[in-house]
C-alpha cells in the first residue's frame, strides 16, 4: 500500500522528484580507511599499524590509532599525541612561564577568578595577577629582602621557589621569610640524603633534621661527633623537643600594633593605611609564648665526652 494516512504517493510521471533518502542526506564519509592500511612510515621507520600500536611511543590504542590515520592525521601525531591533548595557553611574567592553572596554584588566586579577569574584565595578565587573591589569607603583608608586599605578590616574584601556600605554611611554622620564599620544596622521595638518623620516631637525613629543627647542620654534626651522641640526645641537649609545642598550632594574622601579645613574631609591616598593620605569627589557641631553642652558646646540659678505654665504637 503506497498511501499513508490518505496521502497518495507521488506517481512516477507526476514530475515531482522523489524525496532523498536519509542515507543520501548524509555528508560524505570523512573516514578514509585506506590511509590506515599497509605500511605506515613515521620517525624514519616503516611498519604495520599493529606494530606501531605496540611501539612504546604510541600513546593510544590500536583502534584509536587506526581511526586517527583514517581521519587524515599525520602519522607521527597520530602515534604520539596523548588523548585530549590540546595546546594549553601559557602566560609569562617576570621571566617565568606557566599555564593559567599553574599561575593560579603559584599565586593562590582561584583559576576561575584569573580566567574571568582576563576574559570578562579585559585585564592584562600582569594586572590580573597583581590584583591578588580575593581572600585574606594571601593578602597578608610580609617583609623580606627589604621589601614589604602581600604573600600573593611574593609568590610571583622571580625569587619565589615555591607556591604561596607553601610560603604561608613555612612562615607560620617559624621559617625566616627570605628562606620561606626562596627555598624550593623537597620532594618526599628526595628526603633523607646521606645516612638516615632516627629520633623522636622519625628517620631522615641530617640536612633534613637541620631544616626541621632550624638548628644548623654544622652544629648537629659538631655536637654528635665531639660527644659521640646519637641525634636524639644531641637535639635534647641543644634545647629542642618535638613536644615543647604539643597542641599548639601557629597561624599568620594581621593586627594593629596595639594588639600585639607576648610571643607574637612580626614577619611583615604594612604602612599603607593611617595605622601600621603587622603580620604576625601567633600560637592558636594561645598557650603562652612559643617555644624557642636554647641559645647554642648556653649548653651546660651537654655531657662530658665519654672516656673510651678501647677503640672507638662504630655505628
Short mmCIF file of C-alpha atoms in Angstrom, two decimals:
data_model
loop_
_atom_site.label_atom_id
_atom_site.label_comp_id
_atom_site.label_asym_id
_atom_site.label_seq_id
_atom_site.Cartn_x
_atom_site.Cartn_y
_atom_site.Cartn_z
CA UNK A 1 0.00 0.00 0.00
CA UNK A 2 1.54 3.24 -1.11
CA UNK A 3 -0.90 5.66 0.58
CA UNK A 4 -0.09 6.74 4.13
CA UNK A 5 -2.95 8.29 6.15
CA UNK A 6 -4.82 9.10 2.99
CA UNK A 7 -1.97 10.96 1.32
CA UNK A 8 -1.33 9.44 -2.07
CA UNK A 9 2.21 8.65 -3.06
CA UNK A 10 3.53 10.72 -5.96
CA UNK A 11 3.10 8.97 -9.25
CA UNK A 12 6.08 8.06 -11.35
CA UNK A 13 5.07 10.52 -14.05
CA UNK A 14 3.98 13.41 -11.83
CA UNK A 15 7.25 15.22 -12.32
CA UNK A 16 7.89 15.57 -8.58
CA UNK A 17 11.35 14.24 -7.70
CA UNK A 18 11.32 11.58 -5.01
CA UNK A 19 12.48 12.64 -1.53
CA UNK A 20 16.13 11.87 -0.92
CA UNK A 21 16.69 9.04 1.48
CA UNK A 22 18.31 9.63 4.87
CA UNK A 23 21.49 8.00 3.68
CA UNK A 24 21.61 10.35 0.70
CA UNK A 25 21.32 13.37 3.06
CA UNK A 26 24.47 12.43 4.92
CA UNK A 27 27.67 14.28 4.19
CA UNK A 28 30.37 12.17 2.51
CA UNK A 29 32.12 9.74 4.84
CA UNK A 30 35.06 11.56 6.43
CA UNK A 31 36.99 8.38 7.15
CA UNK A 32 39.45 7.12 4.55
CA UNK A 33 40.29 3.67 5.84
CA UNK A 34 42.79 3.11 3.07
CA UNK A 35 45.11 5.51 4.90
CA UNK A 36 45.24 3.08 7.83
CA UNK A 37 46.13 0.06 5.72
CA UNK A 38 49.53 -1.15 4.64
CA UNK A 39 52.94 0.05 5.82
CA UNK A 40 52.98 3.27 7.85
CA UNK A 41 56.05 5.50 7.96
CA UNK A 42 56.90 7.63 10.99
CA UNK A 43 60.08 8.71 12.82
CA UNK A 44 62.12 7.37 9.89
CA UNK A 45 60.70 3.85 10.29
CA UNK A 46 58.14 1.88 8.29
CA UNK A 47 55.99 -0.86 9.81
CA UNK A 48 52.44 -2.12 10.05
CA UNK A 49 49.73 -0.49 12.15
CA UNK A 50 49.71 -3.38 14.65
CA UNK A 51 53.45 -2.95 15.17
CA UNK A 52 53.08 0.82 15.70
CA UNK A 53 50.31 0.19 18.25
CA UNK A 54 52.79 -1.85 20.32
CA UNK A 55 55.57 0.72 19.96
CA UNK A 56 56.46 2.47 23.27
CA UNK A 57 55.96 5.83 21.57
CA UNK A 58 52.32 5.08 20.77
CA UNK A 59 50.05 6.93 23.24
CA UNK A 60 46.72 5.39 22.17
CA UNK A 61 45.14 2.02 21.45
CA UNK A 62 45.32 0.27 18.08
CA UNK A 63 41.74 1.25 17.19
CA UNK A 64 42.31 4.88 18.12
CA UNK A 65 45.48 4.94 16.02
CA UNK A 66 43.64 3.42 13.07
CA UNK A 67 40.84 5.99 13.37
CA UNK A 68 43.28 8.89 13.55
CA UNK A 69 45.05 7.75 10.42
CA UNK A 70 41.72 7.30 8.62
CA UNK A 71 40.83 10.88 9.57
CA UNK A 72 43.98 12.08 7.85
CA UNK A 73 46.23 12.74 10.84
CA UNK A 74 49.95 12.94 10.19
CA UNK A 75 51.39 9.57 11.19
CA UNK A 76 53.73 10.89 13.90
CA UNK A 77 50.96 12.96 15.52
CA UNK A 78 48.57 10.03 15.36
CA UNK A 79 51.09 7.82 17.16
CA UNK A 80 52.48 10.00 19.91
CA UNK A 81 49.78 12.54 20.80
CA UNK A 82 48.00 11.80 24.08
CA UNK A 83 44.22 11.62 24.10
CA UNK A 84 42.58 15.03 24.56
CA UNK A 85 46.00 16.59 24.09
CA UNK A 86 45.20 20.18 23.14
CA UNK A 87 47.52 23.17 23.19
CA UNK A 88 47.25 24.93 26.56
CA UNK A 89 47.86 28.68 26.56
CA UNK A 90 50.86 29.76 28.61
CA UNK A 91 51.50 33.14 30.25
CA UNK A 92 54.85 34.69 31.06
CA UNK A 93 55.53 37.08 33.95
CA UNK A 94 58.91 38.18 35.28
CA UNK A 95 60.68 35.56 33.16
CA UNK A 96 58.56 32.62 34.37
CA UNK A 97 56.13 30.86 32.04
CA UNK A 98 53.23 28.79 33.37
CA UNK A 99 49.75 27.78 32.30
CA UNK A 100 46.82 29.64 33.83
CA UNK A 101 46.25 26.77 36.28
CA UNK A 102 49.94 26.87 37.16
CA UNK A 103 49.75 30.57 37.94
CA UNK A 104 46.59 30.01 39.99
CA UNK A 105 48.41 27.46 42.14
CA UNK A 106 51.51 29.63 42.39
CA UNK A 107 49.69 32.80 43.42
CA UNK A 108 46.78 31.43 45.45
CA UNK A 109 44.29 33.13 43.11
CA UNK A 110 41.44 30.83 42.09
CA UNK A 111 41.66 29.63 38.50
CA UNK A 112 38.18 30.89 37.59
CA UNK A 113 38.97 34.27 39.16
CA UNK A 114 42.03 34.65 36.94
CA UNK A 115 40.06 33.45 33.92
CA UNK A 116 37.24 35.94 34.50
CA UNK A 117 39.70 38.79 34.98
CA UNK A 118 41.26 38.04 31.60
CA UNK A 119 38.11 37.25 29.60
CA UNK A 120 35.30 39.21 31.23
CA UNK A 121 37.07 42.18 32.80
CA UNK A 122 39.55 42.57 29.94
CA UNK A 123 42.54 42.90 32.29
CA UNK A 124 46.09 42.30 31.15
CA UNK A 125 47.69 39.19 32.61
CA UNK A 126 50.03 41.27 34.79
CA UNK A 127 47.14 43.27 36.22
CA UNK A 128 45.07 40.13 36.81
CA UNK A 129 47.97 38.51 38.63
CA UNK A 130 49.00 41.50 40.74
CA UNK A 131 45.43 42.18 41.84
CA UNK A 132 45.99 39.20 44.12
CA UNK A 133 43.62 36.80 45.77
CA UNK A 134 40.11 37.77 46.80
CA UNK A 135 40.61 36.02 50.16
CA UNK A 136 42.50 37.47 53.15
CA UNK A 137 44.94 34.58 53.69
CA UNK A 138 47.35 35.54 50.92
CA UNK A 139 46.91 39.31 51.17
CA UNK A 140 48.96 39.45 54.38
CA UNK A 141 51.99 41.74 54.03
CA UNK A 142 55.36 40.06 54.56
CA UNK A 143 58.71 41.82 54.78
CA UNK A 144 61.74 40.21 53.11
CA UNK A 145 64.82 41.47 51.26
CA UNK A 146 63.98 44.99 52.46
CA UNK A 147 60.57 44.96 50.76
CA UNK A 148 57.04 44.57 52.09
CA UNK A 149 54.31 43.17 49.87
CA UNK A 150 51.45 40.64 50.05
CA UNK A 151 52.19 36.94 50.06
CA UNK A 152 50.50 36.52 46.68
CA UNK A 153 52.98 39.05 45.23
CA UNK A 154 55.91 37.23 46.81
CA UNK A 155 54.65 34.04 45.18
CA UNK A 156 55.02 35.55 41.68
CA UNK A 157 58.32 37.22 42.49
CA UNK A 158 61.24 35.85 40.41
CA UNK A 159 62.92 34.77 43.68
CA UNK A 160 60.00 32.54 44.69
CA UNK A 161 60.96 28.88 44.91
CA UNK A 162 57.58 27.52 45.98
CA UNK A 163 53.86 28.25 45.86
CA UNK A 164 52.11 30.80 48.06
CA UNK A 165 50.50 28.01 50.13
CA UNK A 166 53.91 26.58 50.97
CA UNK A 167 55.27 30.04 51.83
CA UNK A 168 52.42 30.75 54.22
CA UNK A 169 52.78 27.39 55.95
CA UNK A 170 56.53 27.80 56.31
CA UNK A 171 56.29 31.27 57.83
CA UNK A 172 53.59 30.05 60.22
CA UNK A 173 55.97 27.26 61.27
CA UNK A 174 58.70 29.79 62.09
CA UNK A 175 60.82 29.95 58.94
CA UNK A 176 62.60 33.21 58.18
CA UNK A 177 60.66 34.96 55.36
CA UNK A 178 63.62 35.01 52.97
CA UNK A 179 64.16 31.28 53.36
CA UNK A 180 60.43 30.52 53.21
CA UNK A 181 60.16 32.40 49.91
CA UNK A 182 63.26 31.22 48.08
CA UNK A 183 63.82 27.60 49.13
CA UNK A 184 62.43 25.03 46.74
CA UNK A 185 60.33 22.30 48.36
CA UNK A 186 61.93 18.95 48.97
CA UNK A 187 60.00 16.10 47.39
CA UNK A 188 59.29 13.31 49.83
CA UNK A 189 61.19 10.92 47.55
CA UNK A 190 64.36 13.01 47.92
CA UNK A 191 64.28 13.42 51.70
CA UNK A 192 66.93 11.72 53.74
CA UNK A 193 70.06 12.20 51.66
CA UNK A 194 73.02 10.56 53.35
CA UNK A 195 72.87 8.28 56.38
CA UNK A 196 69.40 8.41 57.97
CA UNK A 197 69.23 9.37 61.65
CA UNK A 198 66.32 8.27 63.81
CA UNK A 199 65.00 10.47 66.61
CA UNK A 200 61.61 11.00 68.24
CA UNK A 201 60.03 8.40 65.96
CA UNK A 202 61.23 9.99 62.70
CA UNK A 203 64.02 8.97 60.35
CA UNK A 204 65.66 11.30 57.82
CA UNK A 205 68.99 12.70 56.73
CA UNK A 206 70.87 15.22 58.84
CA UNK A 207 70.24 18.06 56.34
CA UNK A 208 66.51 17.47 56.70
CA UNK A 209 66.76 17.35 60.50
CA UNK A 210 68.53 20.73 60.38
CA UNK A 211 65.71 22.15 58.27
CA UNK A 212 63.09 20.59 60.53
CA UNK A 213 64.59 21.86 63.80
CA UNK A 214 66.08 25.13 62.50
CA UNK A 215 69.44 24.12 64.06
CA UNK A 216 72.41 24.49 61.68
CA UNK A 217 73.56 21.16 60.31
CA UNK A 218 77.16 22.03 61.23
CA UNK A 219 76.14 22.38 64.87
CA UNK A 220 74.44 19.00 64.82
CA UNK A 221 77.48 17.32 63.28
CA UNK A 222 79.86 19.02 65.72
CA UNK A 223 77.96 18.01 68.84
CA UNK A 224 77.28 14.47 67.64
CA UNK A 225 80.92 13.96 66.66
CA UNK A 226 82.53 15.68 69.65
CA UNK A 227 80.43 13.94 72.30
CA UNK A 228 79.65 10.70 70.46
CA UNK A 229 75.93 11.30 70.94
CA UNK A 230 73.02 9.97 68.90
CA UNK A 231 70.85 12.58 67.23
CA UNK A 232 68.00 12.44 69.76
CA UNK A 233 70.35 13.16 72.68
CA UNK A 234 72.00 15.93 70.67
CA UNK A 235 68.69 17.65 69.98
CA UNK A 236 67.65 17.35 73.62
CA UNK A 237 70.97 18.79 74.81
CA UNK A 238 70.54 21.73 72.42
CA UNK A 239 67.14 22.51 73.88
CA UNK A 240 64.93 21.17 71.08
CA UNK A 241 62.00 18.84 71.66
CA UNK A 242 59.05 17.95 69.42
CA UNK A 243 56.78 18.03 72.47
CA UNK A 244 57.62 21.59 73.53
CA UNK A 245 54.72 22.97 71.48
CA UNK A 246 52.40 20.00 71.78
CA UNK A 247 48.85 21.03 70.98
CA UNK A 248 49.91 24.43 69.68
CA UNK A 249 49.24 25.45 66.09
CA UNK A 250 50.69 28.67 64.71
CA UNK A 251 48.88 30.92 62.32
CA UNK A 252 49.57 34.13 60.43
CA UNK A 253 47.27 37.05 61.16
CA UNK A 254 47.28 40.82 60.63
CA UNK A 255 46.78 43.03 63.71
CA UNK A 256 47.33 46.68 64.68
CA UNK A 257 50.39 47.38 66.79
CA UNK A 258 48.24 47.81 69.92
CA UNK A 259 47.05 44.19 69.75
CA UNK A 260 50.47 42.55 69.98
CA UNK A 261 50.82 39.80 72.61
CA UNK A 262 53.85 38.21 74.25
CA UNK A 263 55.24 35.57 71.93
CA UNK A 264 54.00 37.19 68.71
CA UNK A 265 56.59 37.24 65.96
CA UNK A 266 56.39 40.06 63.41
CA UNK A 267 57.03 38.95 59.82
CA UNK A 268 55.69 41.97 57.95
CA UNK A 269 54.71 45.61 58.46
CA UNK A 270 52.34 47.47 56.14
CA UNK A 271 52.21 51.27 56.35
CA UNK A 272 49.66 51.83 53.58
CA UNK A 273 46.90 52.94 55.98
CA UNK A 274 46.85 55.53 58.76
CA UNK A 275 47.92 52.91 61.34
CA UNK A 276 50.64 50.32 60.72
CA UNK A 277 49.29 46.80 60.17
CA UNK A 278 51.51 44.00 61.40
CA UNK A 279 51.59 40.46 60.03
CA UNK A 280 52.46 38.21 62.96
CA UNK A 281 52.99 34.55 63.75
CA UNK A 282 50.87 33.66 66.78
CA UNK A 283 50.09 30.39 68.59
CA UNK A 284 46.49 29.34 68.14
CA UNK A 285 44.83 28.71 70.51
CA UNK A 286 47.04 30.98 72.68
CA UNK A 287 49.12 28.91 75.05
CA UNK A 288 51.86 31.26 76.12
CA UNK A 289 54.97 32.32 74.25
CA UNK A 290 56.06 29.92 71.53
CA UNK A 291 58.94 27.64 72.34
CA UNK A 292 62.38 28.66 71.19
CA UNK A 293 65.50 26.60 71.23
CA UNK A 294 68.07 27.42 73.88
CA UNK A 295 70.95 29.56 72.59
CA UNK A 296 73.73 27.39 71.27
CA UNK A 297 76.25 29.18 73.47
CA UNK A 298 74.35 28.16 76.61
CA UNK A 299 74.85 24.43 76.63
CA UNK A 300 75.65 23.37 80.22
CA UNK A 301 73.47 20.30 79.69
CA UNK A 302 75.95 18.79 77.26
CA UNK A 303 77.63 15.81 78.93
CA UNK A 304 81.35 15.49 79.02
CA UNK A 305 82.80 13.31 76.28
CA UNK A 306 82.76 9.70 77.44
CA UNK A 307 86.11 8.10 78.22
CA UNK A 308 86.90 5.25 75.86
CA UNK A 309 89.10 2.52 77.27
CA UNK A 310 89.31 0.77 73.93
CA UNK A 311 88.87 1.57 70.29
CA UNK A 312 86.04 3.94 69.48
CA UNK A 313 82.92 2.03 68.63
CA UNK A 314 81.36 2.41 65.22
CA UNK A 315 77.68 2.70 64.50
#
